[in-house]
Short mmCIF file of C-alpha atoms in Angstrom, two decimals:
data_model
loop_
_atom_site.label_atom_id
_atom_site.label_comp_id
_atom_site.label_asym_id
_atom_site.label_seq_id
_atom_site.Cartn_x
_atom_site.Cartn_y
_atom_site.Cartn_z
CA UNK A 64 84.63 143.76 68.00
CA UNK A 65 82.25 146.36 69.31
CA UNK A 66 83.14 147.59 72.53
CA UNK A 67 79.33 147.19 73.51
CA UNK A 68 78.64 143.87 71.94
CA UNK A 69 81.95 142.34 74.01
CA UNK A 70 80.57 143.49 77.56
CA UNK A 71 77.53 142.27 76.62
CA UNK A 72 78.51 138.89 75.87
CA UNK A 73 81.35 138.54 77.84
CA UNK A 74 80.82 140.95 80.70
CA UNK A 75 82.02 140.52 84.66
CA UNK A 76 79.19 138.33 85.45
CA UNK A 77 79.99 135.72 82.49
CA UNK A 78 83.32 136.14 83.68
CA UNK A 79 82.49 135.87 87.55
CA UNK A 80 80.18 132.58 86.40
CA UNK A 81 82.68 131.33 84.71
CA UNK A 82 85.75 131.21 87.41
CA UNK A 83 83.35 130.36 89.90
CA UNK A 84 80.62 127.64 88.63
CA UNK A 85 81.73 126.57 85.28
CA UNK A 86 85.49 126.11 86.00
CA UNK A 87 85.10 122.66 87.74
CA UNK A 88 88.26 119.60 88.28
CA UNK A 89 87.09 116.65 86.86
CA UNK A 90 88.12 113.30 87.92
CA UNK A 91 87.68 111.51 84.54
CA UNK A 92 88.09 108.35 86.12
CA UNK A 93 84.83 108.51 87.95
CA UNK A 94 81.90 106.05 86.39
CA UNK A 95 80.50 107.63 83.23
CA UNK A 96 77.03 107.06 84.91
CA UNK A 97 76.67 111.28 85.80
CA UNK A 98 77.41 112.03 82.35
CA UNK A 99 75.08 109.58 80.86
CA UNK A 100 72.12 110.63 83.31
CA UNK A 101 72.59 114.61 82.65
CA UNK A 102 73.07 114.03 78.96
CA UNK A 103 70.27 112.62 78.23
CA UNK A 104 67.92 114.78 80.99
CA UNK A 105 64.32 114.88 78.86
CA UNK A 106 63.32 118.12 77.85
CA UNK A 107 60.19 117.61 78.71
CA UNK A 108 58.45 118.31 75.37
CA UNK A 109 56.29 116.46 73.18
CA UNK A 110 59.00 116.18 69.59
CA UNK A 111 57.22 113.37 67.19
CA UNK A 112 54.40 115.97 66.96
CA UNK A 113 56.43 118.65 66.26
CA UNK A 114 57.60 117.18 62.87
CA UNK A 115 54.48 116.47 61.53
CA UNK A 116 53.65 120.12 62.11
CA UNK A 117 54.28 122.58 58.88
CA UNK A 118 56.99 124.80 58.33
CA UNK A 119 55.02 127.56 58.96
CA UNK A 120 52.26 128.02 61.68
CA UNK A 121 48.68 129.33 60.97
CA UNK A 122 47.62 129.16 64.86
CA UNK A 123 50.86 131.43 65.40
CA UNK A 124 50.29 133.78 63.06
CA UNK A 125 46.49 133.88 64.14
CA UNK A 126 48.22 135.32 67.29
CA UNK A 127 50.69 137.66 65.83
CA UNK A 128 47.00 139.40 64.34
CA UNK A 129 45.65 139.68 67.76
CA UNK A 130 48.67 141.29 69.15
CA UNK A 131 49.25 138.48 71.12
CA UNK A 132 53.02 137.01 72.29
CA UNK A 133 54.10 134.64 70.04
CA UNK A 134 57.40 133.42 68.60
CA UNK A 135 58.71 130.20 66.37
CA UNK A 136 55.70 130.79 63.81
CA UNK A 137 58.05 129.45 60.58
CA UNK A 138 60.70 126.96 61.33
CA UNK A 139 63.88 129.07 60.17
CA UNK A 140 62.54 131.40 63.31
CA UNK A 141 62.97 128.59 65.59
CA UNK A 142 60.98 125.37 66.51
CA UNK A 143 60.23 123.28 69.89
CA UNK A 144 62.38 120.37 68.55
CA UNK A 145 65.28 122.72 67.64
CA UNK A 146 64.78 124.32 71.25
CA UNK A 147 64.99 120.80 72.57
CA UNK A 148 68.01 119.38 70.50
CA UNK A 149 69.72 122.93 71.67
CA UNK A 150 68.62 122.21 75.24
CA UNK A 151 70.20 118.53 75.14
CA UNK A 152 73.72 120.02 73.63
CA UNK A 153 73.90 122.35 76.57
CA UNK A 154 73.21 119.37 79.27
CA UNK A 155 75.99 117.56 77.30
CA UNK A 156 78.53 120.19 77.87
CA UNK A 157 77.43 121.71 80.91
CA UNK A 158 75.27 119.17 82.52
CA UNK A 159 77.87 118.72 85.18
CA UNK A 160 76.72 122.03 86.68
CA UNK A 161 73.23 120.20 88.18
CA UNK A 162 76.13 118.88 91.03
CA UNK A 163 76.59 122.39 92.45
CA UNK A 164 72.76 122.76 91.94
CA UNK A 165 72.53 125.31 89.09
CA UNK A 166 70.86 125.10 86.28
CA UNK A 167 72.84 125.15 83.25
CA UNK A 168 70.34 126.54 81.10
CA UNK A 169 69.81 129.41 82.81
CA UNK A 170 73.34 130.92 81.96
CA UNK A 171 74.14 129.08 78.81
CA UNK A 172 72.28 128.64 75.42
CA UNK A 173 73.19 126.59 72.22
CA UNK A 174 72.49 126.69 68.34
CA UNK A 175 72.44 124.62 65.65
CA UNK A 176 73.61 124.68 62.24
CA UNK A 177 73.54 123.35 58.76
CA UNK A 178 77.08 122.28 59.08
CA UNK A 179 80.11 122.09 61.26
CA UNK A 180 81.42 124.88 58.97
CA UNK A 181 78.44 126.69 59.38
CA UNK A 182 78.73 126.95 62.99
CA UNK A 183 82.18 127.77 62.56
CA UNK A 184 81.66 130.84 60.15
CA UNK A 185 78.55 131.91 62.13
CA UNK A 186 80.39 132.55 65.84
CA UNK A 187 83.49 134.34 63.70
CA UNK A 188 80.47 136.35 61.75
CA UNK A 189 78.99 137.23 65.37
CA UNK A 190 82.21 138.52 66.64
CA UNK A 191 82.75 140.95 63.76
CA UNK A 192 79.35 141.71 62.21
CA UNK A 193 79.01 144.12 65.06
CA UNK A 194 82.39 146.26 64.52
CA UNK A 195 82.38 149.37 62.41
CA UNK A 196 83.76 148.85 59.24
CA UNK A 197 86.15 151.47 59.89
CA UNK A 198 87.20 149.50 62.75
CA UNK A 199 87.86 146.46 61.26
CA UNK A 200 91.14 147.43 59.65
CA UNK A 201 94.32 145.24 61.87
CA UNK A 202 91.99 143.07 63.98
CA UNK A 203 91.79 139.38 63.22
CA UNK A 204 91.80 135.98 64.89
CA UNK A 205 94.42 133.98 66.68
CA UNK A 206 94.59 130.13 65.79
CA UNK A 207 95.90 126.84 65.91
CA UNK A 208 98.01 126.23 63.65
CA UNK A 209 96.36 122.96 62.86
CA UNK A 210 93.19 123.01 62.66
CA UNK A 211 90.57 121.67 59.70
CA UNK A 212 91.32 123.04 55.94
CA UNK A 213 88.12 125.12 55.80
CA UNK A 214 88.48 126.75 59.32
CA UNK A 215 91.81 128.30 57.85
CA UNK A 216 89.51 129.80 54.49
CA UNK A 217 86.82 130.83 57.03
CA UNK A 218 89.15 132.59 59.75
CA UNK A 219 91.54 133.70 57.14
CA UNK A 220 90.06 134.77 52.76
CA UNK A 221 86.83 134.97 54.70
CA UNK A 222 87.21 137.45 57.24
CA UNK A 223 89.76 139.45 54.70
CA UNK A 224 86.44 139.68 52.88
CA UNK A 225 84.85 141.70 55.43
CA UNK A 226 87.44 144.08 56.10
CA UNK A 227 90.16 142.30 58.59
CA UNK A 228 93.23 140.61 58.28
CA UNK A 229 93.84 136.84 58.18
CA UNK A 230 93.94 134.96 61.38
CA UNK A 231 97.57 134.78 63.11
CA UNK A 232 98.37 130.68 62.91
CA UNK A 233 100.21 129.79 66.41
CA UNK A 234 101.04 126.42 67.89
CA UNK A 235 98.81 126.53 70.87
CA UNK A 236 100.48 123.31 72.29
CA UNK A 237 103.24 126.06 73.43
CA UNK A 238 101.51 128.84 75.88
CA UNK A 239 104.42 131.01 75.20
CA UNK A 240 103.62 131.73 71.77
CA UNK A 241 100.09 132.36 72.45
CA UNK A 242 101.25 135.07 75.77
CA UNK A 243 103.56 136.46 72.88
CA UNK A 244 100.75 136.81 70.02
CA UNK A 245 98.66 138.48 72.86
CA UNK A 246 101.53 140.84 73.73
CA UNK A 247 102.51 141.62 70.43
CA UNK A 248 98.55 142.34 69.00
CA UNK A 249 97.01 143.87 71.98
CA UNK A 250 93.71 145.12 71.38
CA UNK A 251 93.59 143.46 67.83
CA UNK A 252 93.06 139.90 68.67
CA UNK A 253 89.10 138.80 68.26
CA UNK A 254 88.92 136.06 69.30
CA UNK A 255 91.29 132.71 69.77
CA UNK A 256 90.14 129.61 68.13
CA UNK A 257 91.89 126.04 67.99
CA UNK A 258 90.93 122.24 68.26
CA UNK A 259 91.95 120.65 72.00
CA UNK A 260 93.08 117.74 69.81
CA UNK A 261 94.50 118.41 65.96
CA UNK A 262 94.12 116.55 63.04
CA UNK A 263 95.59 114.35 61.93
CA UNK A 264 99.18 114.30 64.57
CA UNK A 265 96.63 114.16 67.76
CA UNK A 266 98.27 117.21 69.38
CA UNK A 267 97.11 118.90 72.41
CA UNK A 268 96.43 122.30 73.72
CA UNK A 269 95.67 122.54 77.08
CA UNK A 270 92.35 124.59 77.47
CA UNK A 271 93.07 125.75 81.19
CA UNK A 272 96.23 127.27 80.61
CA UNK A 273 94.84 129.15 76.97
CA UNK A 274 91.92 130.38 79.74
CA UNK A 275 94.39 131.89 82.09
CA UNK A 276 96.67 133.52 79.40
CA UNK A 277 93.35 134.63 77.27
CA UNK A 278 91.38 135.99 80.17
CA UNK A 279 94.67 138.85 80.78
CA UNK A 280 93.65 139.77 77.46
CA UNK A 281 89.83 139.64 77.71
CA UNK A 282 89.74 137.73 75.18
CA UNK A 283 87.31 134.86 74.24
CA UNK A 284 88.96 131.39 74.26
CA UNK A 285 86.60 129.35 71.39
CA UNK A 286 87.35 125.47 70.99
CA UNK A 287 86.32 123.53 68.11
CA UNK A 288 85.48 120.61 70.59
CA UNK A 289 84.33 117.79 67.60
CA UNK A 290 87.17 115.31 67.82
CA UNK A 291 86.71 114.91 71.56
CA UNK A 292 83.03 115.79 71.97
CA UNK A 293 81.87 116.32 75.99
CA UNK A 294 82.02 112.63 76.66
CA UNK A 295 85.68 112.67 76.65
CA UNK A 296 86.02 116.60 77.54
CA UNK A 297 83.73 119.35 78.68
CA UNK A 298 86.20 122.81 77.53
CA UNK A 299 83.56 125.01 79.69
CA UNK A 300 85.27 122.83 82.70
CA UNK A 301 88.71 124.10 81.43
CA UNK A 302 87.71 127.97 80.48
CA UNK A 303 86.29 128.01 77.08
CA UNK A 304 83.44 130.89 76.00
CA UNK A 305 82.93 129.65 73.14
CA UNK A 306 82.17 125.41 71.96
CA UNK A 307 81.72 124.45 68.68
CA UNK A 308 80.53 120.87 67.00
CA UNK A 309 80.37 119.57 63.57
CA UNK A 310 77.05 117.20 64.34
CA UNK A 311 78.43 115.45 61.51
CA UNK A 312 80.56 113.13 63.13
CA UNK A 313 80.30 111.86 66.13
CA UNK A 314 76.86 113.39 67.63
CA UNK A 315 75.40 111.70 64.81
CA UNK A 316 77.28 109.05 64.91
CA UNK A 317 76.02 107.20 61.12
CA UNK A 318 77.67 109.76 58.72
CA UNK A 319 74.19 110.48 56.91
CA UNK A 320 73.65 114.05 57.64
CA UNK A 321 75.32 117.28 58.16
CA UNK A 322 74.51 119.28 60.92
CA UNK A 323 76.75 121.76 63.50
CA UNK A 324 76.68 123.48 66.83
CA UNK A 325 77.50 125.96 68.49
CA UNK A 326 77.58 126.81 72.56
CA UNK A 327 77.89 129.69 75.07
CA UNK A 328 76.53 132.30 77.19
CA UNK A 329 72.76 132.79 76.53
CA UNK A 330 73.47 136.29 75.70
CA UNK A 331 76.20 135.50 73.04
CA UNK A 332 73.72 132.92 71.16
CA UNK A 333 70.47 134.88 71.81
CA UNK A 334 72.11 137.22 69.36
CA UNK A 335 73.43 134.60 67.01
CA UNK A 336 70.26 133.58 66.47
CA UNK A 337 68.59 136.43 64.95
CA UNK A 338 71.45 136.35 62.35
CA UNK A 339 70.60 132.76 61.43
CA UNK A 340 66.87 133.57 61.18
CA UNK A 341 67.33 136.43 58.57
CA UNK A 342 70.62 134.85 56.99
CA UNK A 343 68.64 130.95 57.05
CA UNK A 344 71.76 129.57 58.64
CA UNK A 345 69.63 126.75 60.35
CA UNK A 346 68.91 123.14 60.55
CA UNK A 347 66.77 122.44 57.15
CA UNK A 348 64.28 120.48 58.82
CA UNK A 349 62.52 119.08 61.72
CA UNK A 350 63.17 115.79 60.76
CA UNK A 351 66.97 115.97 61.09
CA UNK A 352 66.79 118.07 64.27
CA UNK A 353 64.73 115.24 65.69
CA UNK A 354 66.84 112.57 64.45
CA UNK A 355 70.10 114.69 65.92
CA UNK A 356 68.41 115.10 69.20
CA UNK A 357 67.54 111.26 69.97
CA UNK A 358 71.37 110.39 68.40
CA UNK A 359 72.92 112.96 70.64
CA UNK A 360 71.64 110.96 73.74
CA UNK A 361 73.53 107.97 72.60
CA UNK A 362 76.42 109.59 72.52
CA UNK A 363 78.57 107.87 75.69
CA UNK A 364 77.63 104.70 74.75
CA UNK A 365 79.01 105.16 70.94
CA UNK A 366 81.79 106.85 72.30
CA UNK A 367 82.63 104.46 75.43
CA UNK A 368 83.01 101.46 71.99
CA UNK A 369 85.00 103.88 69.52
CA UNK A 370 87.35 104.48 72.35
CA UNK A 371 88.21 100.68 73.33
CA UNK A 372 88.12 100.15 69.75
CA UNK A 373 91.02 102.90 69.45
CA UNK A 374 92.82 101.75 72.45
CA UNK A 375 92.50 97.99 71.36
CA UNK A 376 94.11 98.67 67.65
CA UNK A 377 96.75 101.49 68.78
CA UNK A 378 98.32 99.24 70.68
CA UNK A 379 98.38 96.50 67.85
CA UNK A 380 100.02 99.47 65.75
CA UNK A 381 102.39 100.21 68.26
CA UNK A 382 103.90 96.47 68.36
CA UNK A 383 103.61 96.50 64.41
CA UNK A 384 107.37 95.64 62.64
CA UNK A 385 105.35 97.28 60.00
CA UNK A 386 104.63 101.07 61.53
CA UNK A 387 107.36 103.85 62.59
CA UNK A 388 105.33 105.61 64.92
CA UNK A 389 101.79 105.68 66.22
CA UNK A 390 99.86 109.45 66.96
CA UNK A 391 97.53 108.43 69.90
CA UNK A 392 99.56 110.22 72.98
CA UNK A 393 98.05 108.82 76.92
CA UNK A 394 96.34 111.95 77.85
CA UNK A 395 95.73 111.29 81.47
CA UNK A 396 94.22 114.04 84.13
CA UNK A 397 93.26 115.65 80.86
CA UNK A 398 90.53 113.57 79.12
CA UNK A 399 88.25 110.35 80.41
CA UNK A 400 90.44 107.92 81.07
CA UNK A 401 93.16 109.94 79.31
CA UNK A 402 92.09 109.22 75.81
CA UNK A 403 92.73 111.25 72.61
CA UNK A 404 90.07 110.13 70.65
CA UNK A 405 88.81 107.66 68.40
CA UNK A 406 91.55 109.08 65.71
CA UNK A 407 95.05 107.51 65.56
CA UNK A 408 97.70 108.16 63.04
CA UNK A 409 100.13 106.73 62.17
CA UNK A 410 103.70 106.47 60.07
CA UNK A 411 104.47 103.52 57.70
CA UNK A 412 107.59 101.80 57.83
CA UNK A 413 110.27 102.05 55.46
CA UNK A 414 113.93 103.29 54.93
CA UNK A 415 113.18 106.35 53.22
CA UNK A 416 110.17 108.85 52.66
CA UNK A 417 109.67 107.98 49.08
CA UNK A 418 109.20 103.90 50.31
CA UNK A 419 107.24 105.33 53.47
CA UNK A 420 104.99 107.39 50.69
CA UNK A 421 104.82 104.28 48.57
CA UNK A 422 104.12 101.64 50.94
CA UNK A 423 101.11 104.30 52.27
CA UNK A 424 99.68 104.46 48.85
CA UNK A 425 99.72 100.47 48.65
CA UNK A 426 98.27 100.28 51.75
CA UNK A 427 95.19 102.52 50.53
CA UNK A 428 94.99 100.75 47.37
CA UNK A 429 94.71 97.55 49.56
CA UNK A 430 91.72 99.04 51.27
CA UNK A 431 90.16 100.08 47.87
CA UNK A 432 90.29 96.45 46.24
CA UNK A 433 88.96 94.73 49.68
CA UNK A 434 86.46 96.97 51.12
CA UNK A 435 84.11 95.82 53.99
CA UNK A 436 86.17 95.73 57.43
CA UNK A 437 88.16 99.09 57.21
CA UNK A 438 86.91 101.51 54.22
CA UNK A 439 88.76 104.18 52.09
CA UNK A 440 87.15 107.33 53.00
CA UNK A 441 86.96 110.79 54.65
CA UNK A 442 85.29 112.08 57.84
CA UNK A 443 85.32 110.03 61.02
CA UNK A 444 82.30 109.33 63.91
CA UNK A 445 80.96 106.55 61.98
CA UNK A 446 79.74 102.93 62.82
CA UNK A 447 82.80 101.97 59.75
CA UNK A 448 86.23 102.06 60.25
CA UNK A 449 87.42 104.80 57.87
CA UNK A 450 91.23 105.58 57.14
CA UNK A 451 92.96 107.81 54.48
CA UNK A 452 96.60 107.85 53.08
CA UNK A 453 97.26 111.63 54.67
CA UNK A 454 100.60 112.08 51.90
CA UNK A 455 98.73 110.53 48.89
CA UNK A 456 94.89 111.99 49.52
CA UNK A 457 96.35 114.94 47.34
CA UNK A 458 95.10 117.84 50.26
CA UNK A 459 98.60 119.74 49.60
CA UNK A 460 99.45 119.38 53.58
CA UNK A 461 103.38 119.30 52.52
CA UNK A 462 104.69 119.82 56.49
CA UNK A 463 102.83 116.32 57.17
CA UNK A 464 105.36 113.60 57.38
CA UNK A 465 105.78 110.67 54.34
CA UNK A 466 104.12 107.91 54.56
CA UNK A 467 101.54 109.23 57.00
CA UNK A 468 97.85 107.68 57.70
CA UNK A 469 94.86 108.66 59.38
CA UNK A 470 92.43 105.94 60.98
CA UNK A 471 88.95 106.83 61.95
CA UNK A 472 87.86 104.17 64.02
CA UNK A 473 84.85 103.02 63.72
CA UNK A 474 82.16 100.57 66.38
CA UNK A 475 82.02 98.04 63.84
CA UNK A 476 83.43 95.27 63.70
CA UNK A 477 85.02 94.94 66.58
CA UNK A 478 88.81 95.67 67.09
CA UNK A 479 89.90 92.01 66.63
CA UNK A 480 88.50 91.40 63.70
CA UNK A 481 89.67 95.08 62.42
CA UNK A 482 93.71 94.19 63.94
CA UNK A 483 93.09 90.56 62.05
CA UNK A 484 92.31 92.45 58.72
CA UNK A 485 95.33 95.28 59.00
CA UNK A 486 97.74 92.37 59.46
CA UNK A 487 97.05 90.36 56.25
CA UNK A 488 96.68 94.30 54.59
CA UNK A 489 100.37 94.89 56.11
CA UNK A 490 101.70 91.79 55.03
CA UNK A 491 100.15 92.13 51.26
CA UNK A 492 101.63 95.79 51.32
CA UNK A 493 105.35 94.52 52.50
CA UNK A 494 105.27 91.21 50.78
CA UNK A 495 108.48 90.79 48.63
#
């Protein structure tokens, strides 16, 4: 990226902030009452008026006439409600940092998005619109190797399109193979990008240690932080620069609107922003900022009932005749109360990948023909229980394992009756 652009953003005192303030132990097993408090801190401004208000602003562009200071006069530009959602995301993450007695928001900003995706393309746009084309030629990305389908188009055909190479794909569960992608592309690495947790084998990258191989490098460490969100991990604690959201899912919590984020230094997003207003990469209304914003401070207590829901039915799958293996690894000292989620995957029995891949596809069709308690679809973050046959969805992930399926669970109904339903869908599925 521009030489310029990189000390601006990341300079020595983001980097002094950083080691010093944001990099802060947590002891997960404390009461989740902090989090909860900071989270859902009022920003003091008046919102239900705000949407009522048009998209553009006559009184605001009364003062633009007079010469007067003004800003936020059309919506795309910015709005009190988006300021206030923004404001909210940054307590979420960062909120910790009222403890020491700092105020986050006076070192760190956030954005929001049309999309997870969106926010996702728009930090890997900010990191390269600012390079020279004629410097663009050997640089790229570093990422996970697993991380969501369209994150590989975006960081890879995307960014060809503007003049640098695909990203390099890396396990980042291994720190020796990101010290040795470092090494071996000095001063061409971006940025590096991954998800703490991947999708769908629950595998996990340790944020600290990517922080203190990353920062040798100067190098910004950005984490795709969705699957987790800050109730179960804050990656600013752990040496991020960079946190991203799809809104989608869990912040919103319903799966009825689209919406991303997007995290760090106020410098960094102070300049993202003025490439959303002219590019009109931006929430599309007021309404569905306002509607993010009062979701977003529900957030532990939707998370604190996906999470027993999880533990609850993982350990029904683990004591199943009827499973090989169960993806939801104890990740203690790591997460709140060492959980991976609200995702768990799992293997089907059977002697042979071909009964495995059958026996998945039954399983789904089971699902399909009795819809209510556990439903056949995509995404996860919802008040449903959502799974998918990962080997018969048709996505082309060959390297996934036979027989493989992802649950997305839900708050509703509760686990019992959920565990209740999978065992009369496991004995249909295995029934002679």
């Amino acid at each position: 990226m521009n030489k310029h652009m990189h000390e601006l953003w990341f300079n020595d005192k983001w980097k002094e902030f950083k080691e010093t303030t944001l990099l802060t132990p947590e002891n997960y097993e404390e009461n989740i009452a902090r989090f909860r408090r900071y989270s859902k801190r009022a920003s003091g401004r008046v919102l239900r008026l705000e949407v009522s208000k048009p998209l553009s602003r006559v009184g605001q562009l009364g003062d633009m006439v007079q010469g007067k200071e003004q800003k936020d006069f059309y919506f795309r530009s910015g709005a009190g409600v988006l300021d206030a959602l923004a404001e909210k995301l940054v307590m979420a993450e960062a909120g910790y940092l009222l403890e020491k007695e700092v105020n986050p928001l006076e070192h760190i900003a956030a954005t929001t998005t049309p999309a997870g995706m969106a926010a996702i393309y728009a930090v890997a746009m900010e990191l390269v619109r600012h390079m020279p084309i004629k410097e663009r030629k050997g640089k790229r990305f570093l990422q996970g190797k697993t991380v969501y389908t369209h994150t590989n188009n975006v960081l890879g055909e995307r960014m060809q399109e503007m003049g640098l190479e695909a990203a390099i794909k890396i396990d980042t569960t291994l720190p020796e193979n990101v010290e040795s992608a470092l090494r071996e592309n000095r001063e061409k690495i971006i940025g590096i990008f991954y998800e703490p947790v991947t999708n769908p084998l629950i595998e996990y990258t340790d944020t600290r240690v990517i922080h203190q191989i990353a920062k040798e490098y100067c190098i910004p460490v950005i984490v795709d932080n969705t699957f987790l969100t800050p109730y179960l991990q804050q990656p600013f604690r752990m040496g991020a620069d960079i946190i991203v959201h799809s809104m989608t899912k869990y912040m919103n919590g319903e799966g009825d609107m689209l919406g991303g984020a997007v995290i760090g230094s106020k410098e960094f997003i102070d300049s993202l922003r003025g490439w959303q207003t002219t590019t009109g990469c931006v929430i599309q209304s007021p309404s569905l900022a306002l509607l993010l914003h009062d979701r977003l401070a529900m957030l532990s207590e939707r998370m604190k009932i996906h999470v027993e829901n999880a533990e609850k039915i993982a350990d029904y799958l683990k004591d199943s005749k009827y499973v090989q293996s169960v993806y939801h690894p104890n990740l203690r000292r790591n997460t709140r109360g060492g959980s991976p989620g609200a995702v768990i995957s799992f293997i089907m029995a059977g002697e042979d990948a071909d009964e495995q891949t059958r026996r998945e596809a039954a399983l789904m069709q089971y699902f399909i023909d009795n819809p209510g308690t556990i439903l056949y679809q995509v995404s996860l973050g919802d008040r449903e229980h959502l799974m998918i046959g990962e080997t018969t969805l048709g996505t082309g992930k060959s390297e996934l394992p036979a027989g493989l399926v992802r649950f997305a669970v839900g708050r509703e109904p509760k686990a019992s009756e959920v565990i209740e339903f999978l065992k009369k869908a496991f004995e249909h599925v295995y029934k002679k």
